[in-house]
Coordinates of C-alpha atoms and ligand atoms in Angstrom, one line a residue:
M18 CA -13.5 18.3 -11.5
I19 CA -10.6 16.4 -13.2
T20 CA -11.5 15.2 -17.1
A21 CA -9.2 13.2 -18.9
T22 CA -9.2 12.6 -23.1
G23 CA -7.3 10.1 -25.2
L24 CA -5.5 8.9 -22.5
E25 CA -2.7 6.2 -22.9
L26 CA -0.4 5.1 -20.1
R27 CA 2.3 2.8 -20.8
A28 CA 5.2 0.9 -18.2
G29 CA 8.2 0.1 -20.3
S30 CA 6.8 -1.1 -23.9
R31 CA 3.5 -2.2 -21.9
I32 CA 0.4 -0.5 -22.4
L33 CA -1.4 -0.3 -19.2
L34 CA -4.3 1.9 -20.7
A35 CA -5.5 2.9 -24.3
D36 CA -7.2 6.1 -25.8
T37 CA -9.6 6.6 -22.5
A38 CA -11.3 8.8 -21.8
L39 CA -13.1 10.0 -18.0
R40 CA -14.3 12.4 -16.0
I41 CA -14.4 12.9 -11.9
Q42 CA -16.6 15.7 -10.6
S43 CA -18.4 16.6 -7.3
G44 CA -20.3 13.8 -5.8
D45 CA -18.3 10.8 -7.5
R46 CA -16.8 8.7 -5.2
I47 CA -14.7 6.0 -7.2
G48 CA -13.1 3.1 -5.8
L49 CA -10.1 2.1 -8.8
V50 CA -9.6 -1.3 -8.4
G51 CA -7.4 -3.9 -10.5
R52 CA -4.9 -6.5 -9.8
N53 CA -1.1 -5.7 -9.2
G54 CA 0.6 -4.0 -11.5
A55 CA -2.5 -3.4 -13.4
G56 CA -1.6 0.4 -13.3
K57 CA -3.7 2.0 -10.6
T58 CA -1.1 4.0 -8.9
T59 CA 0.5 5.2 -12.4
T60 CA -3.1 6.4 -13.3
L61 CA -3.8 7.9 -9.9
K62 CA -0.4 9.8 -10.3
V63 CA -0.9 10.8 -14.3
L64 CA -4.9 12.6 -12.7
A65 CA -3.1 14.3 -10.0
G66 CA -0.8 16.1 -12.4
E67 CA 2.8 14.5 -10.8
G68 CA 3.1 12.2 -13.9
E69 CA 3.0 12.6 -17.8
P70 CA 0.8 10.4 -19.8
Y71 CA 2.3 8.8 -22.6
A72 CA -0.1 10.4 -24.5
G73 CA -3.7 12.3 -24.3
E74 CA -4.5 15.2 -22.3
V75 CA -5.6 15.6 -18.5
R76 CA -7.2 18.8 -17.0
H77 CA -7.8 20.2 -13.5
G78 CA -10.4 22.7 -12.4
G79 CA -10.4 23.4 -8.8
E80 CA -8.5 21.9 -5.5
L81 CA -7.3 18.5 -5.4
G82 CA -5.6 16.4 -2.4
Y83 CA -3.6 13.5 -3.4
L84 CA -1.8 10.9 -1.1
P85 CA 0.3 8.5 -3.2
Q86 CA 1.4 4.9 -2.4
D87 CA 4.7 5.6 -1.1
P88 CA 5.8 8.1 1.6
R89 CA 6.9 11.6 0.1
E90 CA 10.4 12.4 0.2
G91 CA 10.3 16.5 0.4
D92 CA 11.5 18.6 3.4
L93 CA 11.8 16.3 6.1
S94 CA 13.1 19.2 8.5
V95 CA 10.0 20.4 9.3
T96 CA 7.5 19.6 12.1
A97 CA 4.9 17.0 11.7
K98 CA 2.5 20.0 12.6
D99 CA 3.7 22.1 10.7
R100 CA 3.2 20.0 7.6
V101 CA -0.7 19.7 8.4
L102 CA -1.0 23.1 9.3
S103 CA 0.8 24.3 5.9
A104 CA -2.2 22.7 3.7
R105 CA -3.7 25.8 4.8
G106 CA -0.9 28.6 5.1
L107 CA -1.2 28.5 8.7
D108 CA 1.9 27.0 9.9
T109 CA 4.1 30.2 8.7
L110 CA 1.2 32.4 10.4
L111 CA 1.5 30.4 13.9
R112 CA 5.2 30.6 13.6
D113 CA 5.4 34.1 13.5
M114 CA 2.9 34.4 16.5
E115 CA 5.0 32.0 18.8
K116 CA 8.3 34.4 17.7
A117 CA 6.3 37.4 18.5
Q118 CA 5.1 35.7 21.7
S119 CA 8.2 35.0 22.9
A120 CA 9.6 38.4 22.0
M121 CA 7.2 40.1 24.0
S122 CA 7.8 38.2 27.0
E123 CA 11.6 38.3 26.6
L124 CA 12.3 42.0 24.9
V125 CA 13.3 44.3 28.0
D126 CA 13.4 47.7 26.0
D127 CA 9.6 49.1 26.3
T128 CA 9.7 50.5 22.3
E129 CA 10.6 47.4 21.3
R130 CA 8.2 45.2 22.9
D131 CA 5.5 47.3 22.2
R132 CA 6.5 46.9 18.8
A133 CA 6.3 42.6 19.3
V134 CA 3.1 43.3 20.9
R135 CA 1.9 45.1 17.9
R136 CA 3.0 42.5 15.4
Y137 CA 1.4 39.6 18.0
G138 CA -1.9 41.5 17.3
R139 CA -1.8 42.2 13.9
L140 CA -0.4 38.6 13.4
E141 CA -3.1 37.0 15.7
E142 CA -6.1 39.3 13.3
R143 CA -4.9 37.7 10.8
F144 CA -5.1 34.3 12.2
A145 CA -8.4 34.5 13.5
A146 CA -9.8 36.0 10.6
L147 CA -8.9 33.1 8.3
G148 CA -10.4 30.7 10.5
G149 CA -7.0 29.8 12.0
Y150 CA -8.6 28.9 15.7
A151 CA -11.3 26.9 14.1
A152 CA -8.7 25.2 11.9
E153 CA -6.1 24.3 14.5
S154 CA -8.3 22.4 16.3
E155 CA -9.9 20.8 13.4
A156 CA -6.1 19.7 12.7
A157 CA -5.9 18.7 16.0
R158 CA -9.1 16.4 15.6
I159 CA -8.3 14.8 12.0
C160 CA -4.4 13.9 13.3
S161 CA -5.8 12.7 16.6
N162 CA -8.1 10.6 14.8
L163 CA -5.7 9.4 12.4
G164 CA -3.4 8.2 15.7
L165 CA -0.9 11.1 15.4
P166 CA -0.8 11.9 19.1
D167 CA 0.8 15.5 19.9
R168 CA 4.2 14.2 20.8
V169 CA 4.4 13.2 17.3
L170 CA 3.4 16.0 15.9
A171 CA 6.3 17.8 17.6
Q172 CA 8.5 15.4 16.1
T173 CA 10.3 16.2 12.6
L174 CA 9.0 14.3 9.6
G175 CA 12.8 13.3 9.4
T176 CA 12.4 11.1 12.4
L177 CA 8.9 9.4 11.4
S178 CA 8.3 5.9 10.5
G179 CA 7.0 5.9 6.8
G180 CA 4.0 4.9 8.0
Q181 CA 3.6 7.4 10.3
R182 CA 4.8 10.1 7.7
R183 CA 1.8 8.7 5.2
R184 CA -0.7 9.3 8.4
V185 CA 0.6 12.9 8.7
E186 CA 0.2 13.4 4.5
L187 CA -3.2 12.1 4.7
A188 CA -3.9 14.4 7.9
R189 CA -2.8 17.3 5.8
I190 CA -4.8 16.2 2.8
L191 CA -7.9 15.8 4.9
F192 CA -7.5 19.1 6.5
A193 CA -7.2 20.8 3.3
A194 CA -10.3 19.1 1.9
S195 CA -12.2 20.1 5.3
E196 CA -12.4 23.3 5.7
A197 CA -14.7 23.4 8.6
G198 CA -13.3 26.4 9.6
A199 CA -14.5 28.2 6.3
G200 CA -17.5 26.7 7.1
G201 CA -17.7 26.3 3.1
K202 CA -18.5 22.7 1.5
S203 CA -15.8 21.3 0.1
D204 CA -15.3 20.8 -3.2
T205 CA -12.0 19.4 -3.4
I206 CA -11.4 16.2 -5.0
L207 CA -9.1 13.6 -2.8
L208 CA -7.3 11.1 -4.7
L209 CA -5.9 8.1 -2.2
D210 CA -3.8 5.5 -2.9
E211 CA -4.1 2.8 -0.6
P212 CA -4.8 5.0 2.3
T213 CA -6.1 2.6 5.2
N214 CA -1.9 0.5 4.8
H215 CA -0.6 2.3 7.7
L216 CA -3.6 2.9 10.1
D217 CA -5.4 0.9 12.8
A218 CA -8.9 -0.2 13.2
D219 CA -10.0 2.9 14.7
S220 CA -8.7 5.4 12.5
I221 CA -10.3 3.1 9.4
T222 CA -13.5 3.7 10.6
W223 CA -13.1 7.0 11.3
L224 CA -11.8 7.6 7.5
R225 CA -14.3 5.8 6.3
G226 CA -17.2 7.8 8.2
F227 CA -14.7 11.1 6.7
L228 CA -14.8 10.0 3.2
K229 CA -18.5 8.9 2.9
A230 CA -19.3 12.1 4.0
H231 CA -17.0 13.8 1.6
E232 CA -18.8 16.4 -0.8
G233 CA -16.2 16.4 -3.2
G234 CA -15.1 13.9 -5.9
L235 CA -12.5 11.1 -4.6
V236 CA -11.0 8.3 -5.8
V237 CA -9.6 5.7 -3.9
I238 CA -7.3 2.6 -4.3
S239 CA -7.8 0.4 -1.8
H240 CA -7.7 -3.3 -0.9
D241 CA -10.1 -2.9 2.3
V242 CA -13.0 -4.2 0.9
E243 CA -15.0 -2.8 3.7
L244 CA -14.4 0.7 2.9
L245 CA -15.2 -0.2 -0.7
A246 CA -18.1 -1.4 0.4
E247 CA -19.2 1.6 2.5
V248 CA -17.7 4.5 0.7
V249 CA -17.8 3.9 -3.3
N250 CA -20.8 4.8 -5.2
K251 CA -18.6 4.3 -8.5
V252 CA -16.3 1.5 -9.6
W253 CA -13.4 1.7 -11.9
F254 CA -11.8 -1.6 -12.9
L255 CA -8.8 -1.2 -14.4
D256 CA -7.8 -4.3 -17.0
A257 CA -4.6 -3.9 -18.2
T258 CA -4.3 -7.0 -20.8
R259 CA -6.6 -5.8 -22.3
G260 CA -5.7 -1.4 -21.7
E261 CA -9.4 -0.8 -20.6
L262 CA -10.7 1.0 -17.9
D263 CA -14.3 -0.3 -17.6
H264 CA -17.0 2.0 -15.5
Y265 CA -19.4 0.4 -13.0
N266 CA -21.4 3.2 -12.1
M267 CA -23.1 1.5 -8.7
T268 CA -21.9 0.4 -5.6
W269 CA -19.5 -2.1 -4.3
K270 CA -22.0 -4.9 -3.7
R271 CA -23.6 -4.3 -7.0
Y272 CA -20.5 -4.2 -8.9
Q273 CA -19.6 -7.8 -7.6
E274 CA -22.4 -9.0 -9.0
A275 CA -22.0 -7.4 -12.0
R276 CA -18.4 -8.5 -12.1
A277 CA -19.3 -11.7 -11.8
T278 CA -21.6 -11.9 -14.3
D279 CA -19.0 -10.1 -16.7
E280 CA -16.4 -12.9 -15.9
K281 CA -18.8 -15.9 -16.5
R282 CA -19.3 -14.0 -20.3
R283 CA -15.9 -13.7 -20.9
R284 CA -15.1 -17.3 -19.6
R285 CA -18.0 -18.4 -22.4
E286 CA -16.4 -16.4 -25.1
R287 CA -12.8 -17.6 -24.1
A288 CA -14.7 -21.4 -24.2
N289 CA -16.2 -20.8 -27.5
A290 CA -13.2 -19.0 -28.7
E291 CA -11.0 -22.0 -28.0
K292 CA -14.0 -24.2 -29.8
K293 CA -13.8 -22.4 -32.9
A294 CA -9.8 -22.6 -33.4
A295 CA -9.7 -26.0 -32.4
A296 CA -12.3 -26.5 -35.3
L297 CA -10.2 -24.2 -37.5
Q298 CA -6.9 -26.1 -37.3
Q299 CA -8.5 -29.6 -37.9
Q300 CA -10.1 -27.6 -41.4
A301 CA -6.6 -26.4 -41.7
A302 CA -4.9 -30.1 -41.0
K303 CA -7.5 -31.6 -43.9
L304 CA -7.3 -28.8 -46.2
G305 CA -3.0 -28.9 -46.0
A306 CA -3.5 -32.5 -47.5
K307 CA -4.4 -30.9 -51.0
A308 CA -2.2 -29.1 -53.0
T309 CA -4.7 -26.7 -54.1
K310 CA -5.7 -26.0 -50.9
A311 CA -2.3 -25.2 -49.3
V312 CA -2.5 -21.3 -48.9
A313 CA -6.4 -21.2 -47.8
A314 CA -5.0 -24.2 -45.3
K315 CA -2.1 -21.7 -44.1
N316 CA -4.4 -19.0 -43.6
M317 CA -6.6 -20.8 -41.7
A318 CA -3.8 -22.2 -39.2
R319 CA -2.9 -18.5 -39.1
R320 CA -6.1 -17.2 -38.0
A321 CA -6.5 -20.2 -35.3
E322 CA -3.4 -19.2 -33.8
Q323 CA -4.3 -15.8 -33.2
M324 CA -6.9 -16.6 -31.7
L325 CA -5.1 -18.8 -29.2
A326 CA -2.7 -15.9 -28.8
N327 CA -5.3 -13.7 -27.4
L328 CA -6.7 -16.1 -25.2
D329 CA -3.2 -16.5 -23.9
E330 CA -3.1 -12.6 -22.8
T331 CA -6.4 -12.9 -21.1
R332 CA -5.2 -16.1 -19.5
Q333 CA -2.0 -14.1 -18.5
A334 CA -4.5 -11.5 -16.8
D335 CA -5.9 -14.4 -14.4
K336 CA -2.2 -15.7 -13.6
V337 CA -1.4 -16.2 -9.8
A338 CA 1.9 -15.8 -8.0
H339 CA 2.5 -19.7 -6.8
I340 CA 3.8 -17.8 -3.3
K341 CA 5.7 -20.5 -0.8
F342 CA 7.9 -19.8 2.0
P343 CA 11.4 -21.6 2.1
A344 CA 11.9 -25.3 3.4
P345 CA 13.6 -24.3 6.5
A346 CA 17.4 -25.5 8.0
P347 CA 17.5 -27.9 10.6
C348 CA 18.4 -26.0 13.7
G349 CA 18.0 -26.9 17.4
R350 CA 15.4 -26.5 19.8
T351 CA 15.2 -22.7 20.3
P352 CA 16.7 -20.9 17.4
L353 CA 16.2 -17.3 18.8
T354 CA 16.4 -15.9 22.3
A355 CA 16.0 -12.4 23.4
E356 CA 16.5 -11.2 27.3
G357 CA 15.5 -8.2 28.6
L358 CA 15.2 -5.9 25.5
S359 CA 14.7 -2.4 26.0
K360 CA 14.6 0.4 23.2
S361 CA 13.8 4.0 23.1
Y362 CA 14.0 6.7 20.8
G363 CA 15.5 9.8 22.5
S364 CA 12.9 10.7 25.6
L365 CA 10.4 8.3 24.2
E366 CA 10.1 4.7 25.7
I367 CA 8.9 1.9 23.4
F368 CA 9.1 -0.8 25.5
T369 CA 11.3 -2.4 28.2
G370 CA 12.4 -5.8 29.8
V371 CA 10.9 -8.0 26.9
D372 CA 11.9 -11.5 27.0
L373 CA 11.0 -14.3 24.7
A374 CA 12.5 -17.8 23.3
I375 CA 11.3 -18.9 19.4
D376 CA 11.0 -22.4 19.6
R377 CA 11.6 -24.5 16.5
G378 CA 8.6 -24.4 14.2
S379 CA 6.3 -22.5 16.6
K380 CA 4.2 -19.4 15.3
V381 CA 4.1 -16.1 17.2
V382 CA 2.2 -13.4 17.0
V383 CA 3.2 -9.8 18.1
L384 CA 0.2 -7.6 19.0
G385 CA 0.3 -3.7 20.4
L386 CA -1.6 -0.7 19.1
N387 CA 0.0 1.7 16.9
G388 CA 3.3 2.8 18.1
A389 CA 3.7 0.1 20.4
G390 CA 7.0 -0.7 18.7
K391 CA 5.8 -4.5 16.8
T392 CA 8.2 -3.4 13.8
T393 CA 10.6 -2.3 16.4
L394 CA 10.9 -5.6 18.2
L395 CA 10.8 -7.3 14.5
R396 CA 14.1 -5.1 13.5
L397 CA 15.7 -6.1 17.1
L398 CA 15.0 -9.5 16.5
G399 CA 16.6 -9.8 12.7
G400 CA 19.3 -7.3 13.9
M401 CA 18.4 -4.3 11.5
E402 CA 18.9 -2.3 14.7
T403 CA 20.2 -2.6 18.4
A404 CA 18.7 -2.4 21.4
D405 CA 19.6 -0.1 24.2
T406 CA 19.6 -2.9 27.0
G407 CA 19.3 -6.8 26.5
A408 CA 20.4 -8.9 23.7
V409 CA 18.9 -11.2 21.2
E410 CA 20.9 -14.7 20.8
A411 CA 21.0 -16.9 17.7
G412 CA 20.7 -20.8 18.5
H413 CA 22.3 -23.0 17.1
G414 CA 21.4 -23.4 13.3
L415 CA 19.4 -20.2 13.2
R416 CA 18.8 -19.1 10.0
L417 CA 16.6 -15.8 10.1
G418 CA 14.2 -14.4 7.1
Y419 CA 13.2 -11.0 7.3
Y420 CA 10.1 -9.4 5.3
A421 CA 10.1 -5.8 6.0
Q422 CA 6.9 -3.8 6.1
E423 CA 8.3 -0.8 3.8
H424 CA 10.3 -3.6 2.1
E425 CA 13.6 -1.9 3.3
T426 CA 15.5 -5.4 2.3
L427 CA 15.2 -4.1 -1.7
D428 CA 17.6 -2.4 -2.9
H429 CA 15.3 0.4 -4.7
D430 CA 18.3 1.1 -7.1
A431 CA 18.5 -2.5 -8.1
T432 CA 16.8 -4.4 -10.9
V433 CA 14.7 -7.4 -9.9
W434 CA 17.5 -10.2 -10.9
E435 CA 20.5 -8.2 -9.2
N436 CA 17.8 -7.9 -6.1
I437 CA 17.0 -11.6 -5.7
R438 CA 20.8 -12.5 -6.7
H439 CA 21.8 -10.6 -3.7
L440 CA 18.9 -12.1 -1.9
A441 CA 19.7 -15.3 -2.6
P442 CA 23.6 -15.8 -3.7
D443 CA 24.0 -19.4 -3.6
T444 CA 21.0 -20.6 -5.6
G445 CA 22.0 -21.2 -9.3
A446 CA 20.7 -18.9 -12.2
Q447 CA 18.0 -21.1 -13.6
E448 CA 16.6 -21.9 -10.3
L449 CA 16.4 -18.4 -9.6
R450 CA 14.7 -17.6 -12.8
N451 CA 12.1 -20.5 -12.1
L452 CA 11.7 -19.0 -8.5
L453 CA 11.1 -15.5 -10.1
G454 CA 8.7 -16.7 -12.2
S455 CA 6.7 -18.3 -10.1
F456 CA 6.4 -15.1 -8.5
L457 CA 5.2 -13.7 -11.8
F458 CA 8.3 -11.9 -12.3
S459 CA 9.7 -12.6 -16.1
G460 CA 10.7 -11.2 -19.5
E461 CA 11.6 -7.5 -19.0
Q462 CA 10.3 -6.7 -15.8
L463 CA 13.9 -8.7 -14.3
D464 CA 15.6 -5.7 -15.9
Q465 CA 13.1 -3.4 -14.0
T466 CA 15.0 -1.3 -11.4
A467 CA 12.9 -2.6 -7.9
G468 CA 12.2 1.3 -6.9
T469 CA 9.6 1.3 -9.8
L470 CA 7.8 -1.8 -9.1
S471 CA 4.1 -1.6 -7.8
G472 CA 3.5 -1.6 -4.5
G473 CA 2.2 -5.3 -4.7
E474 CA 4.9 -6.2 -7.1
K475 CA 8.0 -5.1 -4.1
T476 CA 6.1 -7.3 -2.0
R477 CA 6.1 -10.2 -3.7
L478 CA 9.5 -9.8 -4.8
A479 CA 10.8 -9.3 -1.2
L480 CA 8.4 -12.3 -0.3
A481 CA 10.6 -14.2 -3.3
G482 CA 13.9 -13.6 -1.5
L483 CA 12.6 -15.0 1.3
V484 CA 12.2 -18.4 -0.3
S485 CA 15.2 -18.9 -1.0
S486 CA 16.9 -18.2 2.1
A487 CA 16.6 -21.7 4.0
A488 CA 15.3 -19.5 6.7
N489 CA 14.0 -21.6 10.0
V490 CA 12.7 -18.6 11.2
L491 CA 10.9 -16.0 9.4
L492 CA 10.0 -12.3 11.0
L493 CA 7.2 -11.1 9.3
D494 CA 6.2 -7.5 9.4
E495 CA 2.5 -6.8 7.1
P496 CA 3.1 -9.4 4.5
T497 CA -0.5 -9.5 3.5
N498 CA -0.4 -5.2 2.8
N499 CA -0.7 -4.2 -0.9
L500 CA -1.4 -7.3 -2.4
D501 CA -4.3 -7.9 -4.3
P502 CA -6.9 -10.9 -3.1
A503 CA -5.5 -13.6 -5.3
S504 CA -2.1 -12.8 -4.1
R505 CA -2.8 -12.5 -0.7
E506 CA -4.8 -15.8 -0.6
Q507 CA -1.2 -17.5 -1.9
V508 CA 0.6 -15.7 1.3
L509 CA -2.1 -17.1 3.3
S510 CA -1.6 -20.6 2.2
A511 CA 2.2 -20.4 2.5
L512 CA 1.6 -19.7 5.9
R513 CA -0.7 -22.6 6.5
S514 CA 2.0 -25.0 5.2
Y515 CA 5.8 -23.6 6.4
T516 CA 7.0 -25.7 9.1
G517 CA 9.6 -23.0 10.6
A518 CA 9.2 -20.4 13.3
V519 CA 7.0 -17.7 12.5
V520 CA 6.6 -14.3 14.3
L521 CA 4.1 -12.2 12.9
V522 CA 3.0 -8.2 12.8
T523 CA -0.1 -8.1 11.3
H524 CA -3.5 -5.8 11.1
D525 CA -4.7 -8.9 8.9
P526 CA -7.5 -11.1 11.0
G527 CA -6.9 -13.5 8.0
A528 CA -3.3 -13.7 8.0
V529 CA -3.3 -14.8 12.0
E530 CA -5.9 -17.2 11.3
A531 CA -3.7 -18.8 8.5
L532 CA -1.0 -19.2 10.8
E533 CA -2.8 -20.9 13.7
P534 CA -0.3 -19.3 16.2
E535 CA 0.3 -21.0 19.9
R536 CA 1.4 -17.9 21.2
V537 CA 0.9 -14.3 21.7
I538 CA 3.2 -11.3 22.9
L539 CA 1.6 -8.1 23.6
L540 CA 3.7 -5.1 23.4
P541 CA 4.6 -3.0 25.0
D542 CA 4.8 -5.1 27.9
G543 CA 6.1 -8.0 26.1
T544 CA 3.9 -9.9 28.2
E545 CA 3.2 -13.4 27.0
D546 CA 0.1 -15.7 26.2
H547 CA -1.5 -18.5 24.9
W548 CA -3.4 -17.8 21.7
S549 CA -6.9 -17.6 22.0
A550 CA -9.7 -16.7 19.7
D551 CA -10.5 -13.8 21.9
Y552 CA -7.5 -12.1 21.0
L553 CA -8.6 -12.4 17.2
D554 CA -10.4 -9.0 17.6
L555 CA -7.4 -7.4 19.2
V556 CA -5.8 -8.1 15.5
Q557 CA -7.7 -5.2 14.2
L558 CA -7.6 -3.1 16.6
A559 CA -3.9 -3.0 16.8
Ligands
ATP605 N1 10.0 2.9 -15.2 C1 9.3 1.6 -15.3 N2 9.5 1.0 -16.3 C2 8.8 -0.3 -16.9 N3 7.6 -0.5 -15.6 C3 7.3 0.5 -15.3 C4 8.3 1.0 -14.6 N4 7.3 1.8 -13.7 C5 6.3 1.4 -12.9 N5 6.5 0.0 -13.9 C6 5.3 -0.9 -14.2 O1 4.1 -0.4 -14.6 C7 2.7 -1.1 -13.7 C8 1.9 -0.4 -13.3 O2 2.1 -0.1 -12.2 P1 1.4 0.9 -10.6 O3 2.3 0.8 -9.7 O4 0.7 1.6 -11.7 O5 0.4 -0.7 -10.5 P2 -0.9 -0.6 -9.2 O6 -2.1 -1.1 -10.1 O7 -0.8 0.3 -8.4 O8 -0.3 -2.2 -8.6 P3 -0.4 -2.1 -6.7 O9 -1.5 -2.7 -6.3 O10 0.5 -3.5 -6.8 O11 0.1 -1.2 -6.5 C9 3.6 -2.0 -13.1 O12 3.6 -3.6 -13.6 C10 5.3 -1.8 -12.5 O13 5.8 -2.7 -12.7
MG606 MG1 -0.5 0.3 -6.6

């Protein structure tokens, strides 16, 4: 169980959550929702005991498993497999067994070998007693369901992509929570921040099933509506403008209806308040004409002002970023071509002999399963990485804009303002300020370091950087990840109206529909085909 009392959370001087009490216990499956930057990640981190609240207290009883939104740093020299097994302390035991085993086969001295045999026997006994064999196969099952094949499990964490590392963390947490080897029920509380972000459709389906069957508590932050609909039995809505957490003890579907009703009521209240304020202002104006009533008039005017100020604050909550893409600079007929691209990491061949030509204004979708090399292809095209063979060639007037899935284009130690200056060195300060404003960055937040931005805010900042670039070929790697529904809609409409060329990698069928692609490139073969609606199923699978 996790309980919190008098909880107050802040971001800089802004209050995200004030004087809040909450409790999570076995059987609770809670969906934590709210706009980008509302404070969901901050809340979960504090509940996990990895962040300090501004005020209040959090108490833990029992085990918990926390998946942060960003990949953890930690020791990157351990293998993925050891990382997963370490959740139940089996990694060192297994490694010692392997050592003893090789000693047994290598040692020539009889007494020494006997000692190794005995040592192996002891270790093996302990391993078996801990349910090691069942646990090992349980771990393997979880990993394979999360799209982590054996060859990836053998790699060290440092060599994995951010997405793969998050999957390893998720596997580790679910492995710890499942305890199938011990045969007991799990009362672990799972705290998962956007667990589906780097998963393919099969893995997501499996995860939904796993979470639905989980008997301990669960708090999940997710923009995956289907996951929420299938898994959660309670919804917490975080509204940072009010500093409140609204509890809805109901399923996602019922919550949606309840929220719609609440919204209607709030809008009505807002309209009423506006009417009252207007009436007060009128009265004040009338009274103000009489010298004897000047004080009363002033008070009235002040009250009206206050009412309207409160309203502004609630309106702020509904504010939506106006996300747009750049006006493309003129260029030749085929601004980007690539020929015979191959890439391997060590002995692992990602793809070979990929050819492509991106014509001015053309729209292309790249499809392929997890690990097929979609991000790698974009990185090659964007010049972030060089190919083993083949070449990328810039056509006349090419201006590239690259949106990276893991926000590598942002300098995490620099402020929002420094980042945008760097991304758009030729744009005037006032224009940049306006641009940032339309992407919902203003005031104090301009001085915030990019590394401390929320997931959705990082996405917004990186996209803002593209706008001032006059790019005529956009390379977009999962541009709708992390965005709340309103901001995602904005990206989709920006995609619809952009007149330059786009090469898009996405798991989001809505993004593909918005793009209306003409062509599709299938990885790892690099086969090209005309787009047809049949491919839409593949988008989610990919
Ligand atoms: N050190 C800091 N200084 C100022 N503001 C901060 C700092 N760290 C975080 N914030 C702000 O706190 C707010 C809450 O962030 P948080 O990551 O909890 O949001 P979130 O609800 O998880 O958003 P998302 O849906 O985008 O992931 C954000 O506006 C973020 O910019
Ligand atoms: Mg977050």
